[in-house]
PDB file of C-alpha atoms in Angstrom:
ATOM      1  CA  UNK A  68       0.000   0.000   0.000  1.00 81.00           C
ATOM      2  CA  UNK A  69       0.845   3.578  -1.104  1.00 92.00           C
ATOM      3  CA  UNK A  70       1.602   6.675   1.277  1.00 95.00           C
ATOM      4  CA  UNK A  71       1.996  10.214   0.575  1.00 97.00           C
ATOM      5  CA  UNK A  72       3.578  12.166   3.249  1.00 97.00           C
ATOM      6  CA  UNK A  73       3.820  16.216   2.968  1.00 97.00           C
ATOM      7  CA  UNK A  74       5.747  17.375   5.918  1.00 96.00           C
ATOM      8  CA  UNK A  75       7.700  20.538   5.642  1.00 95.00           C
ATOM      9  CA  UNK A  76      10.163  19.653   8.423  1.00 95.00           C
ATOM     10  CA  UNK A  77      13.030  17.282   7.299  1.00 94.00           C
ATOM     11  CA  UNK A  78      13.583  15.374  10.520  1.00 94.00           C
ATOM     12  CA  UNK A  79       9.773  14.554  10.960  1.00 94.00           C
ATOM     13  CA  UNK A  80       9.147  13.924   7.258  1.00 94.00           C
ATOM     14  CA  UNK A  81      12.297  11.666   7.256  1.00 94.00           C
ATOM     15  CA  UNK A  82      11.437  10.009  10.468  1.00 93.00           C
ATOM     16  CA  UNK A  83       7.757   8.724   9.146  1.00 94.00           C
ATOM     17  CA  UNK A  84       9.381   8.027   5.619  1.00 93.00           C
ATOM     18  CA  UNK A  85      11.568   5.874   7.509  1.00 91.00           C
ATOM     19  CA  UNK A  86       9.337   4.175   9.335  1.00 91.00           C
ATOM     20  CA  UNK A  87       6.262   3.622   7.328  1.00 92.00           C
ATOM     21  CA  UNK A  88       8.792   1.586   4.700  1.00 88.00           C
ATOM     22  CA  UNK A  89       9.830  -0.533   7.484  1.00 84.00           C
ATOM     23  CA  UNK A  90       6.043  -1.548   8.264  1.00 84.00           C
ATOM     24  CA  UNK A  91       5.427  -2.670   4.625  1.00 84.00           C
ATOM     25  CA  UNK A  92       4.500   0.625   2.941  1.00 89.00           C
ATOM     26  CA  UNK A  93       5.574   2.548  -0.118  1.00 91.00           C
ATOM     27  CA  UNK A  94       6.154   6.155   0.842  1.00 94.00           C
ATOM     28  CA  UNK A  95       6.439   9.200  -0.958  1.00 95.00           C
ATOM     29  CA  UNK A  96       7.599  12.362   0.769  1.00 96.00           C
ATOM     30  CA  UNK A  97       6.759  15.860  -0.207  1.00 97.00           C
ATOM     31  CA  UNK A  98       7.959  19.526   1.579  1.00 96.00           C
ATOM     32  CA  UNK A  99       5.699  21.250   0.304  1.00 97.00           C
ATOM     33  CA  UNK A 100       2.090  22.274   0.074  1.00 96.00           C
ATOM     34  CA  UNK A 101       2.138  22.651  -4.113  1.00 96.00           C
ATOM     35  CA  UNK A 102       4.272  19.317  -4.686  1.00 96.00           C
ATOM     36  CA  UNK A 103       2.147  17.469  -2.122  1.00 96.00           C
ATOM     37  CA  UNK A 104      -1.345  18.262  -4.350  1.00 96.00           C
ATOM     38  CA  UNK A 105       0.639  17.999  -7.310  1.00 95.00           C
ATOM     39  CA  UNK A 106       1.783  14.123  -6.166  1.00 95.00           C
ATOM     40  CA  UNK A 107      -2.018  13.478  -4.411  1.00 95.00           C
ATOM     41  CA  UNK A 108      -3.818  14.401  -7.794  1.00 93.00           C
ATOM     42  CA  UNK A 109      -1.216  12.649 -10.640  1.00 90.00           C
ATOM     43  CA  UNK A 110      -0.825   9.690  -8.649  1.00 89.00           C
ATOM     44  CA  UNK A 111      -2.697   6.689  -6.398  1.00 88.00           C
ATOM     45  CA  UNK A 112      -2.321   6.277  -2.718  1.00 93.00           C
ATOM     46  CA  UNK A 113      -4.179   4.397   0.014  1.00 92.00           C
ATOM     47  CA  UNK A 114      -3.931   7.023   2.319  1.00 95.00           C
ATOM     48  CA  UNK A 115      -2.370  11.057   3.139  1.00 97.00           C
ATOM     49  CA  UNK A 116      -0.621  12.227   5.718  1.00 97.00           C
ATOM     50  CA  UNK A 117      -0.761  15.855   6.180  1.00 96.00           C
ATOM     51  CA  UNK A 118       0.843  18.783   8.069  1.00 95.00           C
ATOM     52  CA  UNK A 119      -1.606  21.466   8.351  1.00 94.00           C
ATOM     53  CA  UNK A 120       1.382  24.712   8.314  1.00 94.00           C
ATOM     54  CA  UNK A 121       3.173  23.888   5.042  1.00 95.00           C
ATOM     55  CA  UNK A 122       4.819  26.670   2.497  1.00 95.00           C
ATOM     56  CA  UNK A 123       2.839  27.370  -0.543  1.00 93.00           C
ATOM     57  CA  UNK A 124      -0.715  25.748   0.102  1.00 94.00           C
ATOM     58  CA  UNK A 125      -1.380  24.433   3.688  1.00 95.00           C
ATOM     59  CA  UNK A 126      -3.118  21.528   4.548  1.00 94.00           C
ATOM     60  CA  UNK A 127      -6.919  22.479   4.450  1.00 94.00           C
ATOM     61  CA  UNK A 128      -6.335  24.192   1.153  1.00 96.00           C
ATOM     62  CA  UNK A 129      -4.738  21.282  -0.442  1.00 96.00           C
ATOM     63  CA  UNK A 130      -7.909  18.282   1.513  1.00 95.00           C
ATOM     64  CA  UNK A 131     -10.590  20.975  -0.070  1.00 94.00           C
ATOM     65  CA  UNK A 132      -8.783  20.637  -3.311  1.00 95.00           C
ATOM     66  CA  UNK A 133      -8.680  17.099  -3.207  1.00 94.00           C
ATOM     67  CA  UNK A 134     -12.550  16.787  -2.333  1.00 91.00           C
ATOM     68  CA  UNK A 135     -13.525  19.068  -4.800  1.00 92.00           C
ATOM     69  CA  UNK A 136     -11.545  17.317  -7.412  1.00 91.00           C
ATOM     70  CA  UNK A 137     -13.562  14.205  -6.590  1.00 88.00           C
ATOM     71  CA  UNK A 138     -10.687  12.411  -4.682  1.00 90.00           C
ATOM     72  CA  UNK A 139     -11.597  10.188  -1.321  1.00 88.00           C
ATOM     73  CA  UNK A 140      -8.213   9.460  -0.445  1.00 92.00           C
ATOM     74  CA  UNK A 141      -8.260   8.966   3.206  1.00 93.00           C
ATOM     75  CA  UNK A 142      -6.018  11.799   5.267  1.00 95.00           C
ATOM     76  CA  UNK A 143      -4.793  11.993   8.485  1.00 95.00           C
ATOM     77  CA  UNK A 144      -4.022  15.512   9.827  1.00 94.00           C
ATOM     78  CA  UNK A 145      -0.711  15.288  11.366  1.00 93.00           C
ATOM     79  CA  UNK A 146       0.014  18.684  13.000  1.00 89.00           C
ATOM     80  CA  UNK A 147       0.695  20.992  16.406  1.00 89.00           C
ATOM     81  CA  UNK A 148      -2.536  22.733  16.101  1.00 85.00           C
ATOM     82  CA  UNK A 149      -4.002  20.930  18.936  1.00 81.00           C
ATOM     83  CA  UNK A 150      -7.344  23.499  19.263  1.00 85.00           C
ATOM     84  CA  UNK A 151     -10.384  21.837  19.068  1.00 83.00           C
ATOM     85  CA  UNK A 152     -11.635  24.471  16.678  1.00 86.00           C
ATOM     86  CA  UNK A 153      -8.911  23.136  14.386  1.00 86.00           C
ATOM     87  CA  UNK A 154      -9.605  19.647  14.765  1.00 84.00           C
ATOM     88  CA  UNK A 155     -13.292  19.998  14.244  1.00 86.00           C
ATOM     89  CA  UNK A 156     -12.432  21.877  10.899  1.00 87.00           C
ATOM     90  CA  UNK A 157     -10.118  19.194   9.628  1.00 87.00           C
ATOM     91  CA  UNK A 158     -12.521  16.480  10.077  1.00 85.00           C
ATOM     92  CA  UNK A 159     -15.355  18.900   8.941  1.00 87.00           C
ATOM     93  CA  UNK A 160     -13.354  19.530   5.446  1.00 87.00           C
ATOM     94  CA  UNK A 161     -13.583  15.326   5.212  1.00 88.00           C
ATOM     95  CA  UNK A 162     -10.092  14.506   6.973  1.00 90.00           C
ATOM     96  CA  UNK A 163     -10.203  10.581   8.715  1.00 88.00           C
ATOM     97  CA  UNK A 164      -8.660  11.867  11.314  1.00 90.00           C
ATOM     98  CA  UNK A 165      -6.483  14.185  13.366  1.00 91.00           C
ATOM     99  CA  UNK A 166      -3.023  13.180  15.092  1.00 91.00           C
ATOM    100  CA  UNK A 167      -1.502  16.046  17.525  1.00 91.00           C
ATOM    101  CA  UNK A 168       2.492  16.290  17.563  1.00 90.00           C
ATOM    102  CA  UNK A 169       4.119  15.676  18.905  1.00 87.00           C
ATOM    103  CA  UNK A 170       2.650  11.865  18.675  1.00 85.00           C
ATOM    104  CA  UNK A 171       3.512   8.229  19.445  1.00 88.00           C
ATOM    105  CA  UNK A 172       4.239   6.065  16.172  1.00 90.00           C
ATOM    106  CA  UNK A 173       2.964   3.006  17.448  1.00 87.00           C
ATOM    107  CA  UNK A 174      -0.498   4.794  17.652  1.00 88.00           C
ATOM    108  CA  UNK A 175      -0.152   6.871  13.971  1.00 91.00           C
ATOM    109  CA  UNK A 176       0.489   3.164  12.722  1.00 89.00           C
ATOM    110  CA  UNK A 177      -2.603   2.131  14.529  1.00 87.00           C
ATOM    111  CA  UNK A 178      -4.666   4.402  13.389  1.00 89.00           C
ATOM    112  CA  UNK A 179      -3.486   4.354   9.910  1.00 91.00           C
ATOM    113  CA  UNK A 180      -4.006   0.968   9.296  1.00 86.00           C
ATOM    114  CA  UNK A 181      -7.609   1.064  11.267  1.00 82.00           C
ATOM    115  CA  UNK A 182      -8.874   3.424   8.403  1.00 85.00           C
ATOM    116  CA  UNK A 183      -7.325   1.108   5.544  1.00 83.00           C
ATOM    117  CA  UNK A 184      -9.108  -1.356   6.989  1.00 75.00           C
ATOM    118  CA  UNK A 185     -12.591   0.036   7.340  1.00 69.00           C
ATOM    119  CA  UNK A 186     -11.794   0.595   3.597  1.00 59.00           C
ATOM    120  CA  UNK A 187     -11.049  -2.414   2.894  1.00 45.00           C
ATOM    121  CA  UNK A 188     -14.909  -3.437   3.980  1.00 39.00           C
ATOM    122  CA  UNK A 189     -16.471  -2.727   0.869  1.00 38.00           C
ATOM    123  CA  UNK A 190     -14.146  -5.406  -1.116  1.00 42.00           C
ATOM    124  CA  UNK A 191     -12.992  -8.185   1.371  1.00 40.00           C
ATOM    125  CA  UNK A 192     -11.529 -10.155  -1.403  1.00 43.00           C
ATOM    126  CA  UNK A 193      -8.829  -7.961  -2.163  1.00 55.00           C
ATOM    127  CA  UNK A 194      -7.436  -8.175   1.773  1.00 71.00           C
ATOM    128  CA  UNK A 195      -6.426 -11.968   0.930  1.00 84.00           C
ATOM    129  CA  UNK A 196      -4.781 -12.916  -1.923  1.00 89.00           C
ATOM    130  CA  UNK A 197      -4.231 -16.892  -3.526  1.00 91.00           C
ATOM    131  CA  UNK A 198      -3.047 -18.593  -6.196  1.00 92.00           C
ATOM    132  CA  UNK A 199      -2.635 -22.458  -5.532  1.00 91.00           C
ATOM    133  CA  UNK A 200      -1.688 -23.312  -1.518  1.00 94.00           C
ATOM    134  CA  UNK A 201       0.291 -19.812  -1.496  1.00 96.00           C
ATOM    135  CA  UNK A 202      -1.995 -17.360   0.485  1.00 94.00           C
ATOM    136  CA  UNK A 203      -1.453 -13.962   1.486  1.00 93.00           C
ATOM    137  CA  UNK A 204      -3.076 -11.946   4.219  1.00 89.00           C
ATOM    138  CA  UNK A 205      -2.825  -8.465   4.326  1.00 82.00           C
ATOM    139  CA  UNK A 206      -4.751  -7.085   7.017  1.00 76.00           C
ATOM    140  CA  UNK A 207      -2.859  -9.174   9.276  1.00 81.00           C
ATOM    141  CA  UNK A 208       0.700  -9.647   7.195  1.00 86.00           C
ATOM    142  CA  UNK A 209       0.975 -13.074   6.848  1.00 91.00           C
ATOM    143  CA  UNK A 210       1.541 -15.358   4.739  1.00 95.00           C
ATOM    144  CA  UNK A 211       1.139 -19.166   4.047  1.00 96.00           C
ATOM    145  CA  UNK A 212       1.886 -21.561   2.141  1.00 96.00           C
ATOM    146  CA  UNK A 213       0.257 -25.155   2.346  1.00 94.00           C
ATOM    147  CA  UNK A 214      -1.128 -23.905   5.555  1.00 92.00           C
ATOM    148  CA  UNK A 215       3.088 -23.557   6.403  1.00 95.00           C
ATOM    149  CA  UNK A 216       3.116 -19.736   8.000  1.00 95.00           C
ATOM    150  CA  UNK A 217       6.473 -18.120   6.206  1.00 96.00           C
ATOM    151  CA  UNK A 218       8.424 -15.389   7.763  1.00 94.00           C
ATOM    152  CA  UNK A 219       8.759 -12.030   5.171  1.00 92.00           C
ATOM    153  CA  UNK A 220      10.712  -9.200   5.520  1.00 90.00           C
ATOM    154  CA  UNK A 221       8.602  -5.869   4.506  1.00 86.00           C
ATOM    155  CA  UNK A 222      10.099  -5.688   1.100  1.00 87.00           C
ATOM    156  CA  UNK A 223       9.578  -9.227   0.187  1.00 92.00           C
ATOM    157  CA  UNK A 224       5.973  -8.737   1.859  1.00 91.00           C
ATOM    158  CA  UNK A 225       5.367  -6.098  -0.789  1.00 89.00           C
ATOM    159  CA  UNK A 226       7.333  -7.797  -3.780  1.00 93.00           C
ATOM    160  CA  UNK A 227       4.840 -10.587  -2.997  1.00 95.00           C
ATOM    161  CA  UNK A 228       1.334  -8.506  -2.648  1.00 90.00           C
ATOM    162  CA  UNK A 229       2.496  -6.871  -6.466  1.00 90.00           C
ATOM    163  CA  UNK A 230       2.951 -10.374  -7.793  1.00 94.00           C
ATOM    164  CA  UNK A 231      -0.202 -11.598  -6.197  1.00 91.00           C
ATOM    165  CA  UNK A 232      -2.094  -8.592  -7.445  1.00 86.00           C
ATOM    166  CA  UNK A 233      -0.711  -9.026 -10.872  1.00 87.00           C
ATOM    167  CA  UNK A 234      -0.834 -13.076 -11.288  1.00 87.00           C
ATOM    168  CA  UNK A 235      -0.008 -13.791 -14.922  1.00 87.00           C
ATOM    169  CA  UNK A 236       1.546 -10.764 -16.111  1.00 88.00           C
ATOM    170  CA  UNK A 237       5.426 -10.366 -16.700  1.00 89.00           C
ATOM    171  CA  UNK A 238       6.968  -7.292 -14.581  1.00 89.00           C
ATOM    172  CA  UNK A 239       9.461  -5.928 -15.772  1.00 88.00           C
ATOM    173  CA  UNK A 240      12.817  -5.007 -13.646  1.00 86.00           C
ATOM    174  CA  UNK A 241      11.545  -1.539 -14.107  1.00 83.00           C
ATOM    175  CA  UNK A 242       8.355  -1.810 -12.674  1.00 83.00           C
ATOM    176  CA  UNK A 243       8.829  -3.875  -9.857  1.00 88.00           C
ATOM    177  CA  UNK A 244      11.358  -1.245  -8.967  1.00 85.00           C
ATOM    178  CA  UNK A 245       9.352   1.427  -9.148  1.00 78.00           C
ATOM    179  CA  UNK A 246       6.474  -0.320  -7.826  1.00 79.00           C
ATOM    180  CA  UNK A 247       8.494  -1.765  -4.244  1.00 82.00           C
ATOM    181  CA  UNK A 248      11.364   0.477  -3.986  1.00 76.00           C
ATOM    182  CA  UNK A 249       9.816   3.602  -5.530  1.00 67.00           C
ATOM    183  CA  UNK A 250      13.038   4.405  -7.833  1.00 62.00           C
ATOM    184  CA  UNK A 251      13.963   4.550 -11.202  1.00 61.00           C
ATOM    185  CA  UNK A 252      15.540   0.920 -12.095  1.00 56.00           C
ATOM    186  CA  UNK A 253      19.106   0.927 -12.807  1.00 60.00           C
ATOM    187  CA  UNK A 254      20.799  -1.520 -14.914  1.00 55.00           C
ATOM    188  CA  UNK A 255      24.043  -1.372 -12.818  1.00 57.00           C
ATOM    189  CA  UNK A 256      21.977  -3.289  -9.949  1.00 66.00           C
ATOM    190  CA  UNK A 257      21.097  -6.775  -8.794  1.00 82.00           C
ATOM    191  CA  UNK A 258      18.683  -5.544  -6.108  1.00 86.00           C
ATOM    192  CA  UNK A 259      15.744  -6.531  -7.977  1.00 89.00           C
ATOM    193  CA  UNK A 260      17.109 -10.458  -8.931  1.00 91.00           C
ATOM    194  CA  UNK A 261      18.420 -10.647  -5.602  1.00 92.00           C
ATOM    195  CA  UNK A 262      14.882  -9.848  -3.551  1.00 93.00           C
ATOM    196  CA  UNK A 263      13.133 -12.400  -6.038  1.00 95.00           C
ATOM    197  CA  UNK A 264      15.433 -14.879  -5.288  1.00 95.00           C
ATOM    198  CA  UNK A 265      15.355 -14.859  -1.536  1.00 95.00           C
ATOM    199  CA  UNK A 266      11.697 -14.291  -2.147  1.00 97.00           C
ATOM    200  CA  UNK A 267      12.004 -17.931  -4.374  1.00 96.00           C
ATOM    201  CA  UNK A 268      13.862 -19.640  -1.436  1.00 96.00           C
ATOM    202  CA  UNK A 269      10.979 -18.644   1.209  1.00 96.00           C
ATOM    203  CA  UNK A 270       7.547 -19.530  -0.981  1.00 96.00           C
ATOM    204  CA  UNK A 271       9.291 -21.997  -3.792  1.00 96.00           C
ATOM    205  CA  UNK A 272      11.822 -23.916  -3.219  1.00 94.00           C
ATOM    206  CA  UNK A 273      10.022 -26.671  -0.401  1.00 93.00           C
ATOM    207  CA  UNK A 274       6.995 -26.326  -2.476  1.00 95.00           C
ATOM    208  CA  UNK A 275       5.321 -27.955  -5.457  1.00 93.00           C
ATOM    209  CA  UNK A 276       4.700 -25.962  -7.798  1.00 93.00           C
ATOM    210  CA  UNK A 277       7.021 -23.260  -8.301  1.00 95.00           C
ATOM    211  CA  UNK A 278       5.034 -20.253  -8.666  1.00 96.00           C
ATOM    212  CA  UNK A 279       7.484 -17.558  -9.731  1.00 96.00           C
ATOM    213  CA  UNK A 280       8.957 -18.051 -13.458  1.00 94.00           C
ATOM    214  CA  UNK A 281      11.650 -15.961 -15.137  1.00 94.00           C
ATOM    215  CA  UNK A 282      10.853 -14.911 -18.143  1.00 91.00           C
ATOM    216  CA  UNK A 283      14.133 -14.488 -20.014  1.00 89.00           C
ATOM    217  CA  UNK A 284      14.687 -10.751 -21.553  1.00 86.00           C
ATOM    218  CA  UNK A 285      11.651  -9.717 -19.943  1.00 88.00           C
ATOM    219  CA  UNK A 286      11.233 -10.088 -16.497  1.00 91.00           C
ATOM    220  CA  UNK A 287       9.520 -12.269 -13.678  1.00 95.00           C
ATOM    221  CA  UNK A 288       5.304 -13.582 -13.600  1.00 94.00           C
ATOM    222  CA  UNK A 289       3.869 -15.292 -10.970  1.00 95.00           C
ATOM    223  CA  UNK A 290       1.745 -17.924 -11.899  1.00 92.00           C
ATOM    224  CA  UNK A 291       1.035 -21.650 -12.202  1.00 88.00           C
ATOM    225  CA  UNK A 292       2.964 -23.607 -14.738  1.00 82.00           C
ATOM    226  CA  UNK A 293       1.219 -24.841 -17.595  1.00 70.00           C
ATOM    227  CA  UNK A 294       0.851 -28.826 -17.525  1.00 47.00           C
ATOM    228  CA  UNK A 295       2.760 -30.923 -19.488  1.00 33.00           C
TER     229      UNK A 295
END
C-alpha cells in the first residue's frame, strides 16, 4: 500500500518516511504544500498524511482541493494545532482523522491501518490474496503456504502482494522497482534479482509448484505452470 507524506520539516518527514517503509509501505515524501497536491492528484495512494502549516498551500487548502476534485483518499491531519476548533475543521473539510504532535508512532500506525481497513470493507476479497496453496493476508501480514506460515521481511511482503495482485503478467525489472522500492531501475543493480530470489527460497523452493517463473529478456510472472 501507497503513502503520501507532505511534511515541511526534514527530521519529521524523514522520520515517518523511515518508518512507514519498514512496516510494509511505499512512501512518498513531499515539503511542500504545491508538490504534495501535485503528487495526491497525478498519482494513487491508500492514504495522506498531512501537516496542516506547510509553504505554498497548507493543509486544508490542499484536503478541499482534493474533495472538490472528486478524490476520497483517506487523510490523516498530522500537525501541532491541537485546538479543538482546528480539529473539528479538519474532520469537517472530510479529513479521517487528526493526530496532535508531537505523537507516538505506534499509535499513527494504529490508526493508519484502522482506516485502511474500514476501507477495505467494501471489497474483502482484495485483503487476501491466492493462487494455488500460497496465500497472502494483508490485514494481518501473513503469509502461508500449504497452511506452512512463512516469515517475510517488509520488502519481500510487498514484492509478494504486487505479484499476487498481478498473477499472470510479466513485470518488468523496471516496474517492480518502481512499484516496491519507488526508484527509477538501474541496470548497474542486482537488487531486484536478488529480492526475487530470496523471495524464491521462502515460498518456492520446499513447495510444489514453483510459482514464480523468469521470463528471459523480460522479467519475472507469478503464476502456475502450464501442464505438461
Amino acid at each position: 500500500m501507497k503513502i503520501l507524506i507532505v511534511e515541511d520539516e526534514p527530521k519529521t518527514g524523514k522520520y515517518l518516511q523511515q518508518g512507514l517503509t519498514e512496516s510494509g509501505f511505499i512512501t512518498n515524501l513531499a515539503t511542500n504544500g504545491n508538490d504534495g497536491l501535485y503528487h495526491a492528484l497525478s498519482n494513487e495512494y491508500d492514504l495522506l498524511i498531512l501537516d496542516v502549516m506547510l509553504p505554498e498551500l497548507n493543509g486544508w487548502q490542499i484536503l478541499e482541493t482534493l474533495r472538490k476534485n472528486k478524490n476520497e483518499t483517506p487523510v490523516i491531519f498530522l500537525t501541532a494545532r491541537d485546538q479543538v476548533e482546528d480539529r473539528v475543521k479538519g474532520l469537517e473539510l472530510g479529513a479521517d482523522d487528526y493526530l496532535i504532535k508531537p505523537f507516538s508512532f505506534s499509535e499513527l500506525l494504529a490508526r493508519i491501518r484502522s482506516i485502511l481497513k474500514r476501507g477495505h470493507f467494501a471489497s474483502p476479497e482484495s485483503t487476501n490474496l491466492v493462487i494455488a496453496d500460497l496465500q497472502l493476508d494483508l490485514l494481518r501480514r501473513r503469509v502461508s503456504r500449504s497452511g506452512k506460515n512463512i516469515t517475510l521481511t517488509a520488502k519481500e511482503f510487498s514484492l509478494l502482494e504486487l505479484f499476487m495482485r498481478r498473477q499472470g503478467e510479466v513485470l518488468s525489472r523496471a516496474l517492480i522497482a518502481s512499484q516496491v522500492w519507488d526508484m527509477n531501475f538501474d541496470s548497474d543493480t542486482n537488487v531486484i534479482d536478488v529480492s526475487v530470489r530470496r523471495l524464491r527460497n521462502k515460498i518456492d523452493v520446499d513447495f510444489e509448484p514453483k510459482l514464480i517463473q523468469t521470463i528471459r529478456g523480460m522479467g519475472y510472472v507469478l503464476e502456475l505452470p502450464e501442464e505438461i
